[in-house]
Amino acid sequence: MICAMDEIAPGSARAFDLAEADGAGGAKPFRIVVARDKAGQFFSYRNSCPHEGVWLNIGSGAFLDEAGAQIKCGRHGATFAIETGQCSSGACEGAFLDKVDVEALDGDVCIRGVTLVEEEPPLRHDDDMDETMEIMIHPG
């Protein structure tokens, strides 16, 4: 399980920074976005634009366009169908996001086909952090 179904409203999306088994007894980053279309169905993809590999939510931090109808790359503005991951406009038109199988099961959203690893503390890779990914708020 990665989250409860009600944690992602229809027409919204959420990032998860997980770890997957690397096949050598360790772990590697597994960053995904789980999107829920307006009909309530869940879809998931690696959080990486096929154009240059940047996080989809880079910049504004949002995954979906203003209407909540398509996944949008924050850097290049490419748009992708939530249901298929296919780019409909932008620099990578026709390309697909890397799909991650998910299913809604007993009120939870679960990943299928990936061996996840729990790590303490969570994986962090400063070399690919963006200024929008780490924001600190200090009381004034």
PDB file of C-alpha atoms in Angstrom:
ATOM      1  CA  MET A   1       0.000   0.000   0.000  1.00  0.00           C
ATOM      2  CA  ILE A   2       1.242   3.479  -0.798  1.00  0.00           C
ATOM      3  CA  CYS A   3      -1.755   5.528   0.369  1.00  0.00           C
ATOM      4  CA  ALA A   4      -5.457   5.430   1.123  1.00  0.00           C
ATOM      5  CA  MET A   5      -7.716   6.000  -1.878  1.00  0.00           C
ATOM      6  CA  ASP A   6      -9.299   9.071  -0.299  1.00  0.00           C
ATOM      7  CA  GLU A   7      -5.875  10.785  -0.047  1.00  0.00           C
ATOM      8  CA  ILE A   8      -6.047  11.506  -3.801  1.00  0.00           C
ATOM      9  CA  ALA A   9      -9.232  13.239  -4.913  1.00  0.00           C
ATOM     10  CA  PRO A  10     -10.639  12.708  -8.419  1.00  0.00           C
ATOM     11  CA  GLY A  11      -8.898  15.136 -10.800  1.00  0.00           C
ATOM     12  CA  SER A  12      -5.724  15.364  -8.707  1.00  0.00           C
ATOM     13  CA  ALA A  13      -2.323  13.717  -8.371  1.00  0.00           C
ATOM     14  CA  ARG A  14       0.306  13.129  -5.725  1.00  0.00           C
ATOM     15  CA  ALA A  15       4.041  12.343  -5.678  1.00  0.00           C
ATOM     16  CA  PHE A  16       5.601   9.450  -3.782  1.00  0.00           C
ATOM     17  CA  ASP A  17       9.346   9.149  -3.208  1.00  0.00           C
ATOM     18  CA  LEU A  18       9.833   5.434  -2.597  1.00  0.00           C
ATOM     19  CA  ALA A  19      12.708   2.955  -2.845  1.00  0.00           C
ATOM     20  CA  GLU A  20      12.799  -0.197  -4.951  1.00  0.00           C
ATOM     21  CA  ALA A  21      15.094  -3.189  -4.651  1.00  0.00           C
ATOM     22  CA  ASP A  22      18.166  -2.824  -6.860  1.00  0.00           C
ATOM     23  CA  GLY A  23      18.772  -6.563  -7.273  1.00  0.00           C
ATOM     24  CA  ALA A  24      22.017  -6.458  -5.281  1.00  0.00           C
ATOM     25  CA  GLY A  25      20.534  -6.297  -1.794  1.00  0.00           C
ATOM     26  CA  GLY A  26      20.260  -2.502  -1.790  1.00  0.00           C
ATOM     27  CA  ALA A  27      17.752   0.078  -2.888  1.00  0.00           C
ATOM     28  CA  LYS A  28      17.432   2.763  -5.529  1.00  0.00           C
ATOM     29  CA  PRO A  29      15.065   5.736  -5.791  1.00  0.00           C
ATOM     30  CA  PHE A  30      11.598   5.003  -7.124  1.00  0.00           C
ATOM     31  CA  ARG A  31       9.836   8.324  -7.639  1.00  0.00           C
ATOM     32  CA  ILE A  32       6.275   8.066  -8.912  1.00  0.00           C
ATOM     33  CA  VAL A  33       3.163  10.112  -9.454  1.00  0.00           C
ATOM     34  CA  VAL A  34      -0.255   8.624  -8.774  1.00  0.00           C
ATOM     35  CA  ALA A  35      -3.028  10.440 -10.634  1.00  0.00           C
ATOM     36  CA  ARG A  36      -6.751   9.981 -10.274  1.00  0.00           C
ATOM     37  CA  ASP A  37      -8.882  10.892 -13.245  1.00  0.00           C
ATOM     38  CA  LYS A  38     -12.213  12.657 -12.834  1.00  0.00           C
ATOM     39  CA  ALA A  39     -14.008   9.284 -13.040  1.00  0.00           C
ATOM     40  CA  GLY A  40     -12.090   8.152  -9.942  1.00  0.00           C
ATOM     41  CA  GLN A  41      -9.702   5.659 -11.602  1.00  0.00           C
ATOM     42  CA  PHE A  42      -6.046   5.534 -10.484  1.00  0.00           C
ATOM     43  CA  PHE A  43      -3.025   5.643 -12.821  1.00  0.00           C
ATOM     44  CA  SER A  44       0.651   5.813 -11.947  1.00  0.00           C
ATOM     45  CA  TYR A  45       3.877   6.673 -13.742  1.00  0.00           C
ATOM     46  CA  ARG A  46       7.518   7.252 -12.883  1.00  0.00           C
ATOM     47  CA  ASN A  47       7.959  10.914 -12.029  1.00  0.00           C
ATOM     48  CA  SER A  48      10.130  11.623 -15.063  1.00  0.00           C
ATOM     49  CA  CYS A  49       9.352  13.481 -18.284  1.00  0.00           C
ATOM     50  CA  PRO A  50      10.454  11.496 -21.363  1.00  0.00           C
ATOM     51  CA  HIS A  51      11.833  14.685 -22.937  1.00  0.00           C
ATOM     52  CA  GLU A  52      14.779  15.296 -20.572  1.00  0.00           C
ATOM     53  CA  GLY A  53      14.048  13.127 -17.539  1.00  0.00           C
ATOM     54  CA  VAL A  54      13.158  16.006 -15.186  1.00  0.00           C
ATOM     55  CA  TRP A  55      10.506  15.588 -12.521  1.00  0.00           C
ATOM     56  CA  LEU A  56       7.068  16.276 -13.933  1.00  0.00           C
ATOM     57  CA  ASN A  57       6.182  18.554 -11.011  1.00  0.00           C
ATOM     58  CA  ILE A  58       9.351  20.641 -11.261  1.00  0.00           C
ATOM     59  CA  GLY A  59       8.651  24.357 -10.998  1.00  0.00           C
ATOM     60  CA  SER A  60       5.109  24.847  -9.685  1.00  0.00           C
ATOM     61  CA  GLY A  61       5.007  21.524  -7.844  1.00  0.00           C
ATOM     62  CA  ALA A  62       1.741  20.619  -9.597  1.00  0.00           C
ATOM     63  CA  PHE A  63       1.296  17.496 -11.702  1.00  0.00           C
ATOM     64  CA  LEU A  64      -1.935  18.291 -13.514  1.00  0.00           C
ATOM     65  CA  ASP A  65      -3.048  21.083 -15.791  1.00  0.00           C
ATOM     66  CA  GLU A  66      -5.441  23.722 -14.452  1.00  0.00           C
ATOM     67  CA  ALA A  67      -8.497  21.640 -15.440  1.00  0.00           C
ATOM     68  CA  GLY A  68      -7.168  18.501 -13.720  1.00  0.00           C
ATOM     69  CA  ALA A  69      -7.591  16.662 -17.023  1.00  0.00           C
ATOM     70  CA  GLN A  70      -3.972  15.990 -18.072  1.00  0.00           C
ATOM     71  CA  ILE A  71      -0.564  15.422 -16.508  1.00  0.00           C
ATOM     72  CA  LYS A  72       1.722  18.338 -17.312  1.00  0.00           C
ATOM     73  CA  CYS A  73       5.510  18.696 -17.281  1.00  0.00           C
ATOM     74  CA  GLY A  74       6.315  21.769 -15.194  1.00  0.00           C
ATOM     75  CA  ARG A  75       9.510  22.534 -17.098  1.00  0.00           C
ATOM     76  CA  HIS A  76       8.520  22.161 -20.752  1.00  0.00           C
ATOM     77  CA  GLY A  77       4.703  22.267 -20.631  1.00  0.00           C
ATOM     78  CA  ALA A  78       4.247  18.902 -22.361  1.00  0.00           C
ATOM     79  CA  THR A  79       0.866  17.336 -21.584  1.00  0.00           C
ATOM     80  CA  PHE A  80       0.072  13.646 -21.134  1.00  0.00           C
ATOM     81  CA  ALA A  81      -3.199  11.708 -20.983  1.00  0.00           C
ATOM     82  CA  ILE A  82      -3.801  10.551 -17.402  1.00  0.00           C
ATOM     83  CA  GLU A  83      -5.199   7.213 -18.607  1.00  0.00           C
ATOM     84  CA  THR A  84      -2.382   6.251 -21.016  1.00  0.00           C
ATOM     85  CA  GLY A  85       0.610   8.477 -20.246  1.00  0.00           C
ATOM     86  CA  GLN A  86       0.890   9.425 -23.934  1.00  0.00           C
ATOM     87  CA  CYS A  87       2.168  12.930 -24.672  1.00  0.00           C
ATOM     88  CA  SER A  88      -0.408  14.882 -26.659  1.00  0.00           C
ATOM     89  CA  SER A  89       1.557  18.131 -26.986  1.00  0.00           C
ATOM     90  CA  GLY A  90       5.046  19.429 -26.344  1.00  0.00           C
ATOM     91  CA  ALA A  91       8.643  18.493 -27.090  1.00  0.00           C
ATOM     92  CA  CYS A  92       8.027  14.756 -26.584  1.00  0.00           C
ATOM     93  CA  GLU A  93       4.723  14.470 -28.476  1.00  0.00           C
ATOM     94  CA  GLY A  94       3.826  10.821 -29.064  1.00  0.00           C
ATOM     95  CA  ALA A  95       6.154   9.519 -26.316  1.00  0.00           C
ATOM     96  CA  PHE A  96       4.810   7.789 -23.206  1.00  0.00           C
ATOM     97  CA  LEU A  97       5.414   8.185 -19.502  1.00  0.00           C
ATOM     98  CA  ASP A  98       6.859   5.049 -17.859  1.00  0.00           C
ATOM     99  CA  LYS A  99       3.773   3.289 -16.455  1.00  0.00           C
ATOM    100  CA  VAL A 100       3.669   1.807 -12.948  1.00  0.00           C
ATOM    101  CA  ASP A 101       0.885  -0.713 -12.286  1.00  0.00           C
ATOM    102  CA  VAL A 102      -1.424   0.295  -9.445  1.00  0.00           C
ATOM    103  CA  GLU A 103      -4.771  -0.935  -8.216  1.00  0.00           C
ATOM    104  CA  ALA A 104      -7.351   0.183  -5.712  1.00  0.00           C
ATOM    105  CA  LEU A 105      -7.774  -2.579  -3.148  1.00  0.00           C
ATOM    106  CA  ASP A 106      -9.826  -2.445   0.067  1.00  0.00           C
ATOM    107  CA  GLY A 107      -9.678   1.363   0.181  1.00  0.00           C
ATOM    108  CA  ASP A 108      -5.942   1.565  -0.523  1.00  0.00           C
ATOM    109  CA  VAL A 109      -3.836   2.325  -3.597  1.00  0.00           C
ATOM    110  CA  CYS A 110      -1.297  -0.467  -4.090  1.00  0.00           C
ATOM    111  CA  ILE A 111       1.631  -0.919  -6.495  1.00  0.00           C
ATOM    112  CA  ARG A 112       1.945  -4.177  -8.426  1.00  0.00           C
ATOM    113  CA  GLY A 113       5.069  -5.682  -9.964  1.00  0.00           C
ATOM    114  CA  VAL A 114       7.683  -3.640  -8.071  1.00  0.00           C
ATOM    115  CA  THR A 115       9.585  -4.816  -4.997  1.00  0.00           C
ATOM    116  CA  LEU A 116       9.627  -1.862  -2.625  1.00  0.00           C
ATOM    117  CA  VAL A 117      12.198  -1.478   0.132  1.00  0.00           C
ATOM    118  CA  GLU A 118      11.684   0.487   3.320  1.00  0.00           C
ATOM    119  CA  GLU A 119      14.654   2.611   4.266  1.00  0.00           C
ATOM    120  CA  GLU A 120      15.299   4.761   7.304  1.00  0.00           C
ATOM    121  CA  PRO A 121      15.768   7.618   6.647  1.00  0.00           C
ATOM    122  CA  PRO A 122      14.106   7.966   3.227  1.00  0.00           C
ATOM    123  CA  LEU A 123      16.386   8.139   0.192  1.00  0.00           C
ATOM    124  CA  ARG A 124      17.659  11.590  -0.652  1.00  0.00           C
ATOM    125  CA  HIS A 125      19.774  12.547  -3.604  1.00  0.00           C
ATOM    126  CA  ASP A 126      20.939  16.151  -3.369  1.00  0.00           C
ATOM    127  CA  ASP A 127      22.380  16.100  -6.881  1.00  0.00           C
ATOM    128  CA  ASP A 128      18.906  16.170  -8.446  1.00  0.00           C
ATOM    129  CA  MET A 129      17.028  18.296  -5.925  1.00  0.00           C
ATOM    130  CA  ASP A 130      15.196  21.287  -7.345  1.00  0.00           C
ATOM    131  CA  GLU A 131      14.536  24.458  -5.423  1.00  0.00           C
ATOM    132  CA  THR A 132      10.797  23.682  -5.461  1.00  0.00           C
ATOM    133  CA  MET A 133      11.297  20.256  -3.906  1.00  0.00           C
ATOM    134  CA  GLU A 134      12.646  21.470  -0.558  1.00  0.00           C
ATOM    135  CA  ILE A 135      10.877  24.467   0.901  1.00  0.00           C
ATOM    136  CA  MET A 136      11.276  25.580   4.503  1.00  0.00           C
ATOM    137  CA  ILE A 137       8.850  27.961   6.177  1.00  0.00           C
ATOM    138  CA  HIS A 138      10.064  29.883   9.200  1.00  0.00           C
ATOM    139  CA  PRO A 139       7.716  31.731  11.557  1.00  0.00           C
ATOM    140  CA  GLY A 140       8.104  35.478  11.311  1.00  0.00           C
TER     141      GLY A 140
END
